[in-house]
């Protein structure tokens, strides 16, 4: 039986609780790293992807020799870095004669490789090549629109898989409510062919439309590039079922004396005990009450009344 070590101080305990599985997961962190050989174009791509994910990404600039995705034994280092940084998505860049400007985007489950998609980068345009009003520049941490254009994302298996990975990579933390004024940028992915996707990053400009909902215009702010899907690996069925498990909805405890109404909403019942008005202490006693008590006391005690008369006669 394995010995379970307990945290020695509160700081370690908080760090372990932060990494522990949760019913509602927070946004996924992205690990960006590179192989032994990279081109200038690929370095710029990795840098600008890191800028797009700033705040929820970790960038490693050292060369990694032992990382070889899609090969047995070449994914151990990736799983180690995933465990070390607590990142569930990674982007690995490398270049070779056979696969120039190559990106491998993958997801992990329980810090083990879940699935992989390998794409080539072509027609890359960096951020500084776009001219636009700097007031439209997206803010760090804002939520994006993600738009997928083309039938290939629904019919081609490789593009369907690539779409799932891109959504996990770009969407950030999942939320329920969103303010329209907080949407300031969009990612547009267009399926040009069965293995090519045009990716661009646009800012949103809100204009008057004559209605409550404003009219939106897209302004390209970069970066933009073509992704050519080369290889992909889906998770096996048992791993997929395990990863897709969700917690059962816990039944809400019934609150006593509280009900729901279709029109009035929440209705509560309040029970008030009977008030004993005779025993209540009055703050300001009226003169009439004092006089009644004095007369009742004189009726019950006639000797006191006689003594008062004798005193008056003696005076």
Coordinates of C-alpha atoms in Angstrom, one line a residue, residues 2-311:
X2 CA 1.4 3.4 -1.0
X3 CA 2.0 5.9 1.7
X4 CA 0.0 9.2 1.3
X5 CA 2.0 12.2 2.3
X6 CA 0.1 15.1 3.8
X7 CA 1.2 18.7 3.1
X8 CA 3.5 20.2 5.7
X9 CA 2.3 23.8 5.6
X10 CA -0.7 25.7 4.4
X11 CA 1.0 27.0 1.3
X12 CA 1.7 23.5 -0.1
X13 CA -1.9 22.5 0.8
X14 CA -3.3 25.4 -1.2
X15 CA -1.1 24.6 -4.2
X16 CA -2.2 20.9 -4.1
X17 CA -5.9 21.9 -3.8
X18 CA -5.5 24.3 -6.8
X19 CA -4.2 21.4 -9.0
X20 CA -6.7 18.9 -7.7
X21 CA -9.6 17.9 -10.1
X22 CA -12.7 20.1 -9.7
X23 CA -16.4 19.7 -10.6
X24 CA -16.2 22.9 -12.6
X25 CA -12.8 23.3 -14.2
X26 CA -11.1 26.7 -14.6
X27 CA -9.5 27.8 -17.9
X28 CA -6.8 25.5 -19.3
X29 CA -3.2 26.7 -19.4
X30 CA -1.0 26.3 -22.5
X31 CA 2.6 25.2 -22.6
X32 CA 4.6 26.5 -25.6
X33 CA 8.0 24.9 -26.2
X34 CA 10.4 24.1 -29.1
X35 CA 12.6 21.4 -30.5
X36 CA 16.3 21.4 -31.4
X37 CA 15.8 23.1 -34.7
X38 CA 13.5 26.0 -35.4
X39 CA 13.3 28.7 -38.1
X40 CA 12.9 32.4 -37.6
X41 CA 9.3 32.1 -38.9
X42 CA 8.5 29.4 -36.4
X43 CA 10.0 31.4 -33.5
X44 CA 7.8 34.3 -34.5
X45 CA 4.7 32.1 -34.6
X46 CA 5.4 30.7 -31.1
X47 CA 6.1 34.1 -29.7
X48 CA 2.8 35.6 -31.1
X49 CA 0.8 32.6 -30.0
X50 CA 2.2 33.2 -26.5
X51 CA 1.1 36.9 -26.8
X52 CA -2.4 35.8 -27.8
X53 CA -2.6 33.5 -24.8
X54 CA -0.8 35.9 -22.4
X55 CA -1.9 35.3 -18.8
X56 CA -2.8 31.6 -19.4
X57 CA 0.4 30.4 -21.1
X58 CA 3.9 29.4 -20.2
X59 CA 6.8 29.8 -22.8
X60 CA 9.9 27.6 -22.7
X61 CA 12.7 28.9 -25.0
X62 CA 15.3 26.2 -24.4
X63 CA 15.8 23.5 -27.0
X64 CA 14.4 20.1 -26.1
X65 CA 16.1 17.0 -27.6
X66 CA 14.0 14.2 -26.1
X67 CA 10.6 15.4 -27.4
X68 CA 9.4 13.4 -30.4
X69 CA 5.6 13.4 -30.7
X70 CA 3.9 10.5 -32.5
X71 CA 6.8 8.2 -31.5
X72 CA 6.9 5.7 -28.7
X73 CA 9.0 7.0 -25.8
X74 CA 9.2 10.5 -27.3
X75 CA 6.3 11.9 -25.3
X76 CA 7.7 11.2 -21.8
X77 CA 9.2 14.7 -21.5
X78 CA 6.0 16.3 -22.7
X79 CA 4.0 14.6 -19.9
X80 CA 6.7 15.6 -17.4
X81 CA 6.4 19.3 -18.4
X82 CA 2.7 19.0 -18.3
X83 CA 2.8 17.8 -14.7
X84 CA 5.4 20.3 -13.7
X85 CA 3.6 23.4 -15.1
X86 CA 0.0 22.0 -14.7
X87 CA -0.8 22.7 -18.3
X88 CA -3.4 20.6 -20.2
X89 CA -2.6 22.0 -23.7
X90 CA 0.8 22.2 -25.4
X91 CA 2.2 23.6 -28.6
X92 CA 5.5 22.1 -29.8
X93 CA 7.4 23.8 -32.7
X94 CA 10.2 22.2 -34.8
X95 CA 11.4 22.3 -38.3
X96 CA 13.1 19.8 -40.6
X97 CA 13.7 19.1 -44.3
X98 CA 10.7 16.7 -44.4
X99 CA 8.4 18.9 -42.2
X100 CA 9.3 22.6 -42.4
X101 CA 7.8 25.0 -39.9
X102 CA 6.0 22.2 -38.0
X103 CA 3.6 22.7 -35.1
X104 CA 2.2 19.9 -32.9
X105 CA -0.8 20.9 -30.8
X106 CA -1.9 18.4 -28.2
X107 CA -4.1 17.9 -25.2
X108 CA -3.4 15.9 -22.0
X109 CA -5.7 14.1 -19.6
X110 CA -4.4 13.4 -16.1
X111 CA -1.0 14.6 -17.4
X112 CA -0.9 11.9 -20.1
X113 CA -1.1 12.5 -23.9
X114 CA -4.7 12.6 -24.9
X115 CA -4.6 13.5 -28.6
X116 CA -2.3 15.2 -31.1
X117 CA -2.6 17.3 -34.3
X118 CA 0.3 18.2 -36.5
X119 CA 0.1 21.2 -38.8
X120 CA 2.5 23.1 -41.0
X121 CA 2.7 26.9 -41.0
X122 CA 2.6 28.8 -44.3
X123 CA 2.0 32.4 -45.4
X124 CA 2.6 33.8 -41.9
X125 CA 2.0 37.5 -41.3
X126 CA 3.1 38.9 -37.9
X127 CA 1.4 41.5 -35.8
X128 CA 3.6 44.4 -36.8
X129 CA 2.7 44.0 -40.5
X130 CA -0.9 45.2 -39.9
X131 CA -1.8 48.8 -39.8
X132 CA -4.9 49.8 -37.8
X133 CA -6.1 52.2 -35.1
X134 CA -4.3 51.1 -31.8
X135 CA -7.5 51.9 -29.9
X136 CA -9.0 48.8 -31.3
X137 CA -6.2 46.6 -30.0
X138 CA -7.7 43.7 -27.9
X139 CA -7.3 43.8 -24.2
X140 CA -5.5 41.1 -22.3
X141 CA -7.9 38.5 -20.8
X142 CA -11.0 39.5 -22.8
X143 CA -13.2 36.8 -24.2
X144 CA -13.0 36.1 -28.0
X145 CA -15.5 35.1 -30.7
X146 CA -14.4 31.9 -32.5
X147 CA -15.8 31.5 -36.0
X148 CA -15.4 28.4 -38.1
X149 CA -16.3 28.9 -41.8
X150 CA -16.5 26.0 -44.2
X151 CA -18.2 22.6 -44.6
X152 CA -14.9 20.9 -44.0
X153 CA -15.2 21.3 -40.3
X154 CA -18.3 19.1 -40.3
X155 CA -17.4 16.5 -43.0
X156 CA -13.6 16.0 -42.9
X157 CA -12.3 13.9 -40.0
X158 CA -9.0 15.8 -39.7
X159 CA -10.6 19.2 -39.7
X160 CA -13.3 18.1 -37.2
X161 CA -10.5 17.0 -34.8
X162 CA -8.5 20.2 -35.5
X163 CA -11.6 22.3 -34.7
X164 CA -12.0 20.6 -31.3
X165 CA -8.3 21.3 -30.4
X166 CA -8.5 25.0 -31.6
X167 CA -11.6 25.6 -29.5
X168 CA -9.9 24.3 -26.4
X169 CA -6.8 26.3 -27.2
X170 CA -8.5 29.7 -27.8
X171 CA -11.6 29.9 -25.7
X172 CA -10.1 30.3 -22.3
X173 CA -12.2 29.9 -19.2
X174 CA -15.8 28.8 -19.8
X175 CA -18.4 31.3 -18.5
X176 CA -22.2 31.5 -18.4
X177 CA -22.9 35.2 -18.7
X178 CA -21.0 37.7 -20.9
X179 CA -21.2 41.5 -21.4
X180 CA -21.3 42.5 -25.1
X181 CA -19.0 45.4 -24.4
X182 CA -16.3 43.1 -23.2
X183 CA -16.1 41.3 -26.6
X184 CA -13.3 43.1 -28.5
X185 CA -11.7 40.4 -30.8
X186 CA -12.5 37.3 -32.8
X187 CA -10.6 34.3 -34.3
X188 CA -11.7 33.4 -37.8
X189 CA -10.8 29.9 -39.1
X190 CA -11.7 29.2 -42.8
X191 CA -11.5 25.7 -44.3
X192 CA -10.0 26.4 -47.7
X193 CA -9.6 22.8 -48.6
X194 CA -9.7 19.3 -47.0
X195 CA -6.4 19.9 -45.2
X196 CA -5.8 23.7 -45.2
X197 CA -7.2 26.2 -42.8
X198 CA -6.8 30.0 -43.0
X199 CA -6.4 31.5 -39.5
X200 CA -6.6 35.2 -38.7
X201 CA -7.1 37.4 -35.7
X202 CA -9.5 40.4 -35.9
X203 CA -10.6 43.2 -33.7
X204 CA -14.3 44.1 -33.3
X205 CA -15.5 47.6 -34.0
X206 CA -19.0 48.5 -32.7
X207 CA -21.1 50.9 -34.7
X208 CA -24.6 52.3 -34.5
X209 CA -27.3 50.2 -36.1
X210 CA -30.5 52.0 -35.1
X211 CA -31.4 49.2 -32.7
X212 CA -30.2 48.1 -29.3
X213 CA -27.7 45.6 -30.7
X214 CA -24.8 47.5 -32.4
X215 CA -23.4 46.6 -35.8
X216 CA -20.0 44.9 -35.7
X217 CA -17.2 45.3 -38.1
X218 CA -14.0 43.1 -38.3
X219 CA -10.6 44.8 -38.5
X220 CA -7.7 42.4 -39.1
X221 CA -5.0 43.0 -36.5
X222 CA -2.9 39.8 -36.9
X223 CA -1.3 37.4 -36.8
X224 CA -2.6 35.4 -39.7
X225 CA -1.3 32.2 -41.3
X226 CA -2.3 29.0 -43.1
X227 CA -2.4 25.8 -41.2
X228 CA -1.8 22.6 -43.3
X229 CA -3.0 19.5 -41.4
X230 CA -0.3 16.8 -41.8
X231 CA -1.0 14.1 -39.1
X232 CA -3.4 13.7 -36.3
X233 CA -4.0 11.0 -33.6
X234 CA -7.3 10.5 -31.9
X235 CA -7.6 9.2 -28.3
X236 CA -8.6 5.6 -27.9
X237 CA -12.2 4.9 -26.9
X238 CA -11.6 3.9 -23.3
X239 CA -9.5 7.0 -22.6
X240 CA -12.2 9.2 -24.3
X241 CA -14.9 7.7 -22.1
X242 CA -12.9 8.3 -19.0
X243 CA -12.1 11.8 -19.9
X244 CA -15.7 12.6 -20.8
X245 CA -17.1 11.6 -17.4
X246 CA -19.0 14.3 -15.6
X247 CA -20.1 14.5 -12.0
X248 CA -23.8 13.6 -11.4
X249 CA -26.0 16.5 -10.7
X250 CA -26.4 16.7 -6.9
X251 CA -30.1 17.0 -5.8
X252 CA -30.8 20.3 -4.1
X253 CA -31.8 20.0 -0.5
X254 CA -35.4 21.1 0.1
X255 CA -35.6 24.3 2.1
X256 CA -38.3 24.3 4.7
X257 CA -41.2 26.6 4.3
X258 CA -40.0 27.9 0.9
X259 CA -41.8 27.2 -2.4
X260 CA -41.8 28.2 -6.0
X261 CA -44.6 29.9 -8.0
X262 CA -44.7 30.3 -11.8
X263 CA -45.8 33.9 -11.5
X264 CA -44.5 35.2 -8.2
X265 CA -41.3 33.2 -8.1
X266 CA -39.9 32.2 -4.7
X267 CA -42.5 32.3 -1.9
X268 CA -41.8 31.8 1.8
X269 CA -44.0 31.1 4.8
X270 CA -43.3 32.9 8.1
X271 CA -44.7 31.6 11.3
X272 CA -45.2 34.2 14.1
X273 CA -46.1 33.0 17.7
X274 CA -49.2 34.3 19.5
X275 CA -48.5 37.6 21.2
X276 CA -49.5 37.9 24.9
X277 CA -50.5 41.5 25.1
X278 CA -51.5 41.3 28.8
X279 CA -47.9 40.5 29.8
X280 CA -46.3 43.2 27.8
X281 CA -44.5 45.9 29.7
X282 CA -45.7 49.3 28.5
X283 CA -42.9 51.9 28.3
X284 CA -45.2 54.9 29.2
X285 CA -48.0 54.1 31.5
X286 CA -51.1 56.4 31.1
X287 CA -52.5 58.2 34.0
X288 CA -55.8 56.5 33.7
X289 CA -54.1 53.1 34.2
X290 CA -52.4 54.4 37.4
X291 CA -55.7 55.7 38.7
X292 CA -57.5 52.4 38.1
X293 CA -54.8 50.5 39.9
X294 CA -54.9 52.9 42.9
X295 CA -58.7 52.6 43.2
X296 CA -58.5 48.8 43.0
X297 CA -55.8 48.7 45.7
X298 CA -57.9 50.9 48.0
X299 CA -60.9 48.6 47.5
X300 CA -58.9 45.5 48.4
X301 CA -57.2 47.2 51.5
X302 CA -59.7 49.3 53.5
X303 CA -57.4 49.7 56.5
X304 CA -55.1 51.9 54.5
X305 CA -58.0 54.1 53.5
X306 CA -59.0 54.5 57.2
X307 CA -55.5 55.5 58.2
X308 CA -55.4 58.2 55.6
X309 CA -58.7 59.6 56.9
X310 CA -57.4 59.7 60.4
X311 CA -54.4 61.6 59.3

